Coordinates of C-alpha atoms in Angstrom, one line a residue:
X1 CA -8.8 13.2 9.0
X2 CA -7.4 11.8 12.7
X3 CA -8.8 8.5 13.7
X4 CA -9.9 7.5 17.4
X5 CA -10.5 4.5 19.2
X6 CA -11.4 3.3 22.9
X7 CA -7.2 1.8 22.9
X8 CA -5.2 3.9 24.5
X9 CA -5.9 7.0 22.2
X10 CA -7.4 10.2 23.8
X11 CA -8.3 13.0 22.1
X12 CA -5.7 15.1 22.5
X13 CA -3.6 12.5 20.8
X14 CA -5.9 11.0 18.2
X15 CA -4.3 12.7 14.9
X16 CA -1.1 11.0 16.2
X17 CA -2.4 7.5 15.7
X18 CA 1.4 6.3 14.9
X19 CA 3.4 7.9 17.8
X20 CA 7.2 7.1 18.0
X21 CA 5.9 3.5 15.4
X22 CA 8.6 2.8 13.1
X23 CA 7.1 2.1 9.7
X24 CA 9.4 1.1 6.7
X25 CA 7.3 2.3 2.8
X26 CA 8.6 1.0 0.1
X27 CA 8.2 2.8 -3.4
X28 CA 7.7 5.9 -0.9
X29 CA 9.5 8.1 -3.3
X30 CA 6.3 9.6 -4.8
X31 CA 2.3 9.1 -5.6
X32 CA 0.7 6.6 -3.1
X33 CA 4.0 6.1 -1.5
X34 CA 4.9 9.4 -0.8
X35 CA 1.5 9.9 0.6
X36 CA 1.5 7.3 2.5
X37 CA 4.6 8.7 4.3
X38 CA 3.8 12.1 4.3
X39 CA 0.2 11.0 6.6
X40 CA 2.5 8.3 8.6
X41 CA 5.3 11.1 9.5
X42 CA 2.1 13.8 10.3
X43 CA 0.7 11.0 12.5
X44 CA 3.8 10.7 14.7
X45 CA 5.7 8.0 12.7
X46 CA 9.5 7.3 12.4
X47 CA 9.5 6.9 8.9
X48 CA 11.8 4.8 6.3
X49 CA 11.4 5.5 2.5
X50 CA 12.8 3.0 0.4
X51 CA 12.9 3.2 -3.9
X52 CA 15.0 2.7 -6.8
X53 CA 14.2 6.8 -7.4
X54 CA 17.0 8.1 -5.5
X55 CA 16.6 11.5 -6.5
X56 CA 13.0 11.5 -5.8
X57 CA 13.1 9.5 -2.6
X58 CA 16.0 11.9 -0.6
X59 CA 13.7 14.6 -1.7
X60 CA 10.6 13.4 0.1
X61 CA 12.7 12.0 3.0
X62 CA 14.4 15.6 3.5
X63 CA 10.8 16.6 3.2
X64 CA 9.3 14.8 6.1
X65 CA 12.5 14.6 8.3
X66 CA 12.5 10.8 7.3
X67 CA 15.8 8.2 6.3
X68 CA 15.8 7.0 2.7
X69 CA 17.7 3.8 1.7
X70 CA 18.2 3.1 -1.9
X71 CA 16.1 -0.7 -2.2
X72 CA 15.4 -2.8 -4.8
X73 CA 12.3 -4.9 -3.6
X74 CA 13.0 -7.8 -5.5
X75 CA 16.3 -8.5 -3.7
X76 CA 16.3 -10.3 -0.4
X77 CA 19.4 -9.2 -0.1
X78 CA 18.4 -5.6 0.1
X79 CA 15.7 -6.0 1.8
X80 CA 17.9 -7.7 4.6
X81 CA 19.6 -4.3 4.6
X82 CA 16.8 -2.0 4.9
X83 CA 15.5 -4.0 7.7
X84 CA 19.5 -4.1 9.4
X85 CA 19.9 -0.2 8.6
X86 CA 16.1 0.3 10.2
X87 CA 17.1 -1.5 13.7
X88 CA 20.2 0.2 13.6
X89 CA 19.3 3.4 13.7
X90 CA 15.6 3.3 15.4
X91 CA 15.8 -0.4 17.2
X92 CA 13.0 -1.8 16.1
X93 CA 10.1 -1.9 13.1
X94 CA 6.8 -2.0 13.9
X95 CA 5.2 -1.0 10.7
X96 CA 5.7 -1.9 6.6
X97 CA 4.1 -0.7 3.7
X98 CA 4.4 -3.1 0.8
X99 CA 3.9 -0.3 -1.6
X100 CA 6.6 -0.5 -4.5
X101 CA 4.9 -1.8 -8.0
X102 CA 5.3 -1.5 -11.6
X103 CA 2.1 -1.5 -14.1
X104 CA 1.6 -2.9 -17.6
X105 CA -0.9 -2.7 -19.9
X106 CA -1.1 -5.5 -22.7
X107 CA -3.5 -8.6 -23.6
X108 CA -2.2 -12.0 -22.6
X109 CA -1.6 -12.7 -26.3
X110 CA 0.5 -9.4 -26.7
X111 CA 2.1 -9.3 -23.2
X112 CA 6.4 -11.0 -23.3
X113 CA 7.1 -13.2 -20.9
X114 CA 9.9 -11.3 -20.3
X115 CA 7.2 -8.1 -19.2
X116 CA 4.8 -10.8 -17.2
X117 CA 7.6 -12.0 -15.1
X118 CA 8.6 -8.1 -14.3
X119 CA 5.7 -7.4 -13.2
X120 CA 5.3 -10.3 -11.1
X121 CA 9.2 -9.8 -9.6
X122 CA 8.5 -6.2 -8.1
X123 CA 4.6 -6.5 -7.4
X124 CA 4.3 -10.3 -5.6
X125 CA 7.8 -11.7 -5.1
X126 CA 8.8 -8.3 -3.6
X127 CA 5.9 -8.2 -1.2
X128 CA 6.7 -11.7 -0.4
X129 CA 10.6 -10.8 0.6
X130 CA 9.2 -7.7 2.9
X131 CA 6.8 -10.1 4.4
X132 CA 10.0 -12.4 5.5
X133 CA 12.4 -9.8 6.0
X134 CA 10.8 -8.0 9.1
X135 CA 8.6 -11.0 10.3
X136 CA 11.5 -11.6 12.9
X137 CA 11.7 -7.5 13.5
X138 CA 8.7 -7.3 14.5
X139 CA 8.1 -10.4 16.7
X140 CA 11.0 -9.0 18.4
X141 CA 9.0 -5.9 18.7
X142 CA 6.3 -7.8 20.4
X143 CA 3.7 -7.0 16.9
X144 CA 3.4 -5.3 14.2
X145 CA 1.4 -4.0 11.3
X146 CA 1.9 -4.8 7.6
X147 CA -0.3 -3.0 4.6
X148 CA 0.3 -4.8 1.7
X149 CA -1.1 -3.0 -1.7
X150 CA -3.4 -4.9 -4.2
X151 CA -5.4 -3.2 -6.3
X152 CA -9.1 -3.5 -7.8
X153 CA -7.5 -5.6 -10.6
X154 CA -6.5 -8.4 -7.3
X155 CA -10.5 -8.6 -6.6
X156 CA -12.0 -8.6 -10.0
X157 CA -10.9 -9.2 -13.6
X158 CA -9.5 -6.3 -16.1
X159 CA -8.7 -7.0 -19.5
X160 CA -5.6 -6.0 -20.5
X161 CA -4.0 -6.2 -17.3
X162 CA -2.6 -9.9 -17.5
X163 CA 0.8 -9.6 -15.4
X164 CA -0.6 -6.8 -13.2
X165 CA -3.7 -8.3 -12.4
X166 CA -2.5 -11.9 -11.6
X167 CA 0.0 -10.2 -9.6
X168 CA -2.3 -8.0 -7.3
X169 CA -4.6 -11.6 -7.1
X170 CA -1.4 -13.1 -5.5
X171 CA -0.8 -9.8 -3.3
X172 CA -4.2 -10.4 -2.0
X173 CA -3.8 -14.1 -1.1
X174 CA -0.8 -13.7 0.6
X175 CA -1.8 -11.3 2.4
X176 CA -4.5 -13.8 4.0
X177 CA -1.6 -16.2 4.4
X178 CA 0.7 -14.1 6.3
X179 CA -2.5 -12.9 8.6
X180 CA -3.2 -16.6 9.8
X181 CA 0.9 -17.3 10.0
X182 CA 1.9 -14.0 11.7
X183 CA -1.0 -13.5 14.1
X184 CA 0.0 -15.3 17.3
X185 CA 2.4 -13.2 17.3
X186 CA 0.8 -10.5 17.3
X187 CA 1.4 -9.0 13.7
X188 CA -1.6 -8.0 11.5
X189 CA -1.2 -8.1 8.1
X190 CA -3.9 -6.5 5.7
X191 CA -4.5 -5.5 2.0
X192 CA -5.7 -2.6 0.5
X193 CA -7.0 -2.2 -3.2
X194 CA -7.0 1.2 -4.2
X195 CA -9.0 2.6 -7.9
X196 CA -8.2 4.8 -10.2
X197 CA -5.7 6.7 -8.3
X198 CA -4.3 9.7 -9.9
X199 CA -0.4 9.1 -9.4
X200 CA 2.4 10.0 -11.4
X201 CA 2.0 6.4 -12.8
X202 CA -1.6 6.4 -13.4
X203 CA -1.7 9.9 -14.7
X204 CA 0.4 8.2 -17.9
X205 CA -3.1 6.5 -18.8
X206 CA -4.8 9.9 -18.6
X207 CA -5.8 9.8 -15.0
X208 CA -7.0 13.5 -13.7
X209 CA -8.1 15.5 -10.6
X210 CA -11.7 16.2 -10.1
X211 CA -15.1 15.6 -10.3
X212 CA -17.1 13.8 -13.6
X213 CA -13.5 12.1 -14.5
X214 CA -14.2 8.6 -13.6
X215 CA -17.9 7.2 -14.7
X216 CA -17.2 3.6 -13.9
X217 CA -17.3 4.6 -10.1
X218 CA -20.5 6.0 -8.2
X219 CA -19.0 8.7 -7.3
X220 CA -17.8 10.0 -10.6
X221 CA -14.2 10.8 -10.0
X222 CA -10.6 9.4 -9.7
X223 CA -9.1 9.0 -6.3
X224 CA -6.8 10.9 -4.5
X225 CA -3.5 9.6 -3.4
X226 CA -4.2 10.9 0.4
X227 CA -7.3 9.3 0.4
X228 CA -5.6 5.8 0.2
X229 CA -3.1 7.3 2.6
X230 CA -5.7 7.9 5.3
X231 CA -6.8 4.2 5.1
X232 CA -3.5 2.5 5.6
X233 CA -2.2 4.9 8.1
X234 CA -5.8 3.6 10.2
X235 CA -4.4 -0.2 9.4
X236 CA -0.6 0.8 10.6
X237 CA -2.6 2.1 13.9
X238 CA -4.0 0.8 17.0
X239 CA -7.1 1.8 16.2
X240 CA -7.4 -1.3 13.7
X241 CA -6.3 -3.6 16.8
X242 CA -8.7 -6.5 15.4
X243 CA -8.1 -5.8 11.6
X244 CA -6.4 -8.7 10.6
X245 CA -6.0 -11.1 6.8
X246 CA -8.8 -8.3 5.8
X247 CA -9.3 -6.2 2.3
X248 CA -10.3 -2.9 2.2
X249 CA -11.4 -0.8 -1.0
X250 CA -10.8 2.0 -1.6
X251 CA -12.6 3.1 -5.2
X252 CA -15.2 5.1 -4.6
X253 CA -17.6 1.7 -4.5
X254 CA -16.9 0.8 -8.2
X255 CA -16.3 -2.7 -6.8
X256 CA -19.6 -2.4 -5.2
X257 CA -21.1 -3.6 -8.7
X258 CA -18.6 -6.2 -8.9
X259 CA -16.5 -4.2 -11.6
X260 CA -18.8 -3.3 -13.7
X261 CA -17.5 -1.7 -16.6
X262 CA -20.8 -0.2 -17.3
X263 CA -21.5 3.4 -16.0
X264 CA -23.6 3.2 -12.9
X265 CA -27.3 3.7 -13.9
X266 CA -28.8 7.3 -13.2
X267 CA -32.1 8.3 -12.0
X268 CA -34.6 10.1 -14.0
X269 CA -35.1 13.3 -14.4
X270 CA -36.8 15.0 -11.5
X271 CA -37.0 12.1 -9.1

């Protein structure tokens, strides 16, 4: 898919929505990440992967010609580094993907502490040290774009998803807090709250290609990792100019019915 728009994209440029942009993904090692870097590098992109999965993340940055940095997202003082080692090398960030997260499954009554606060440390305190760390970057830039990922679970209610859950709700309120702070200057800042994806993290909970694999969502089927891809690569980009503090889904419209966790209803036979 190539995106177009009346600002300063013609045709002959529109699949390379992110020319010469310097985007920094975090958790870009593999699954959303890697596809998220893989459609930012295809779209013109100077890209920066950053994981804890070293092995993993040299191997997609050899991949796609990008730079890897070992990061841990929860420390400021790495992410003071990534950002340094970014403007050192390119001069200058114009694009962030807050992608790095950890998921748990347990009931409130079941889930440690210990896990909770985990969860909450990579997933919302690590989005909140990217959001500071290249805030300065990127007004130096003269703007920005920042795609910070929620999830389903930050717009409506799963059981069993206590630390993940509350942590994707504070993703997605941030997120609105940055876009009203950041945008004089020029920096949009965004969420996106993907489905059932099937990652290599997802795919530990039995998530699978294909069609008639998902029945909470109308259209019957897990998500692709590309798919999400598509979507933030269209915030990084100028076509999304006036996209600001907004929340996209991307689930096949199972939010649409507010999270149901019944199957959509089916029409009768022959109608």
């Amino acid at each position: 898919m190539c995106f177009s728009s009346h600002i300063q994209i013609t045709p002959e440029r529109a699949c390379r929505v992110l020319d010469g942009k310097v985007v920094i993904i975090t958790g870009g090692a593999r699954g959303m990440g890697a596809a998220t870097a893989r459609r930012c590098a295809n779209a013109g992109a100077r890209v920066v992967i950053t994981d804890v999965l070293v092995e993993e993340g040299t191997a997609t940055a050899k991949e796609l010609d990008a730079r890897f940095i070992a990061h841990d997202v929860t420390s400021q003082d790495e992410w003071a580094a990534v950002v340094a080692q970014t403007l050192e090398e390119y001069g200058r960030v114009e694009g962030l993907v807050n992608n790095a997260g950890i998921a748990s499954l347990a009931s409130i009554e079941e889930q440690s502490p210990e896990e909770f606060q985990q969860v909450l440390q990579v997933n919302l305190v690590g989005t909140f040290l990217g959001l500071k760390a290249v805030a300065g970057a990127m007004r130096a830039a003269g703007g920005g774009a920042i795609v910070n990922l929620s999830s389903v679970a930050g717009l409506f209610a799963l059981p069993m998803t206590g630390g993940y859950g509350a942590s994707k709700w504070g993703v997605r309120g941030l997120t609105k807090i940055a876009a009203l702070e950041f945008g004089r200057d020029r920096i949009r800042v965004n969420s996106v709250h993907p489905g059932m994806i099937v990652t290599p993290m997802t795919q530990s909970f039995g998530a699978v290609s294909g069609e008639g694999t998902f029945g909470l969502s109308p259209v019957g089927r897990w998500g692709e990792a590309e798919e999400v891809a598509e979507a933030i690569a269209f915030l990084l980009s100028d076509a999304a100019s006036y996209v600001n503090g907004a929340e996209l889904a991307i689930d096949g419209g199972w939010t649409a019915g507010e999270g149901s966790l019944l199957p959509p209803p089916r029409p009768p036979e022959g109608a």
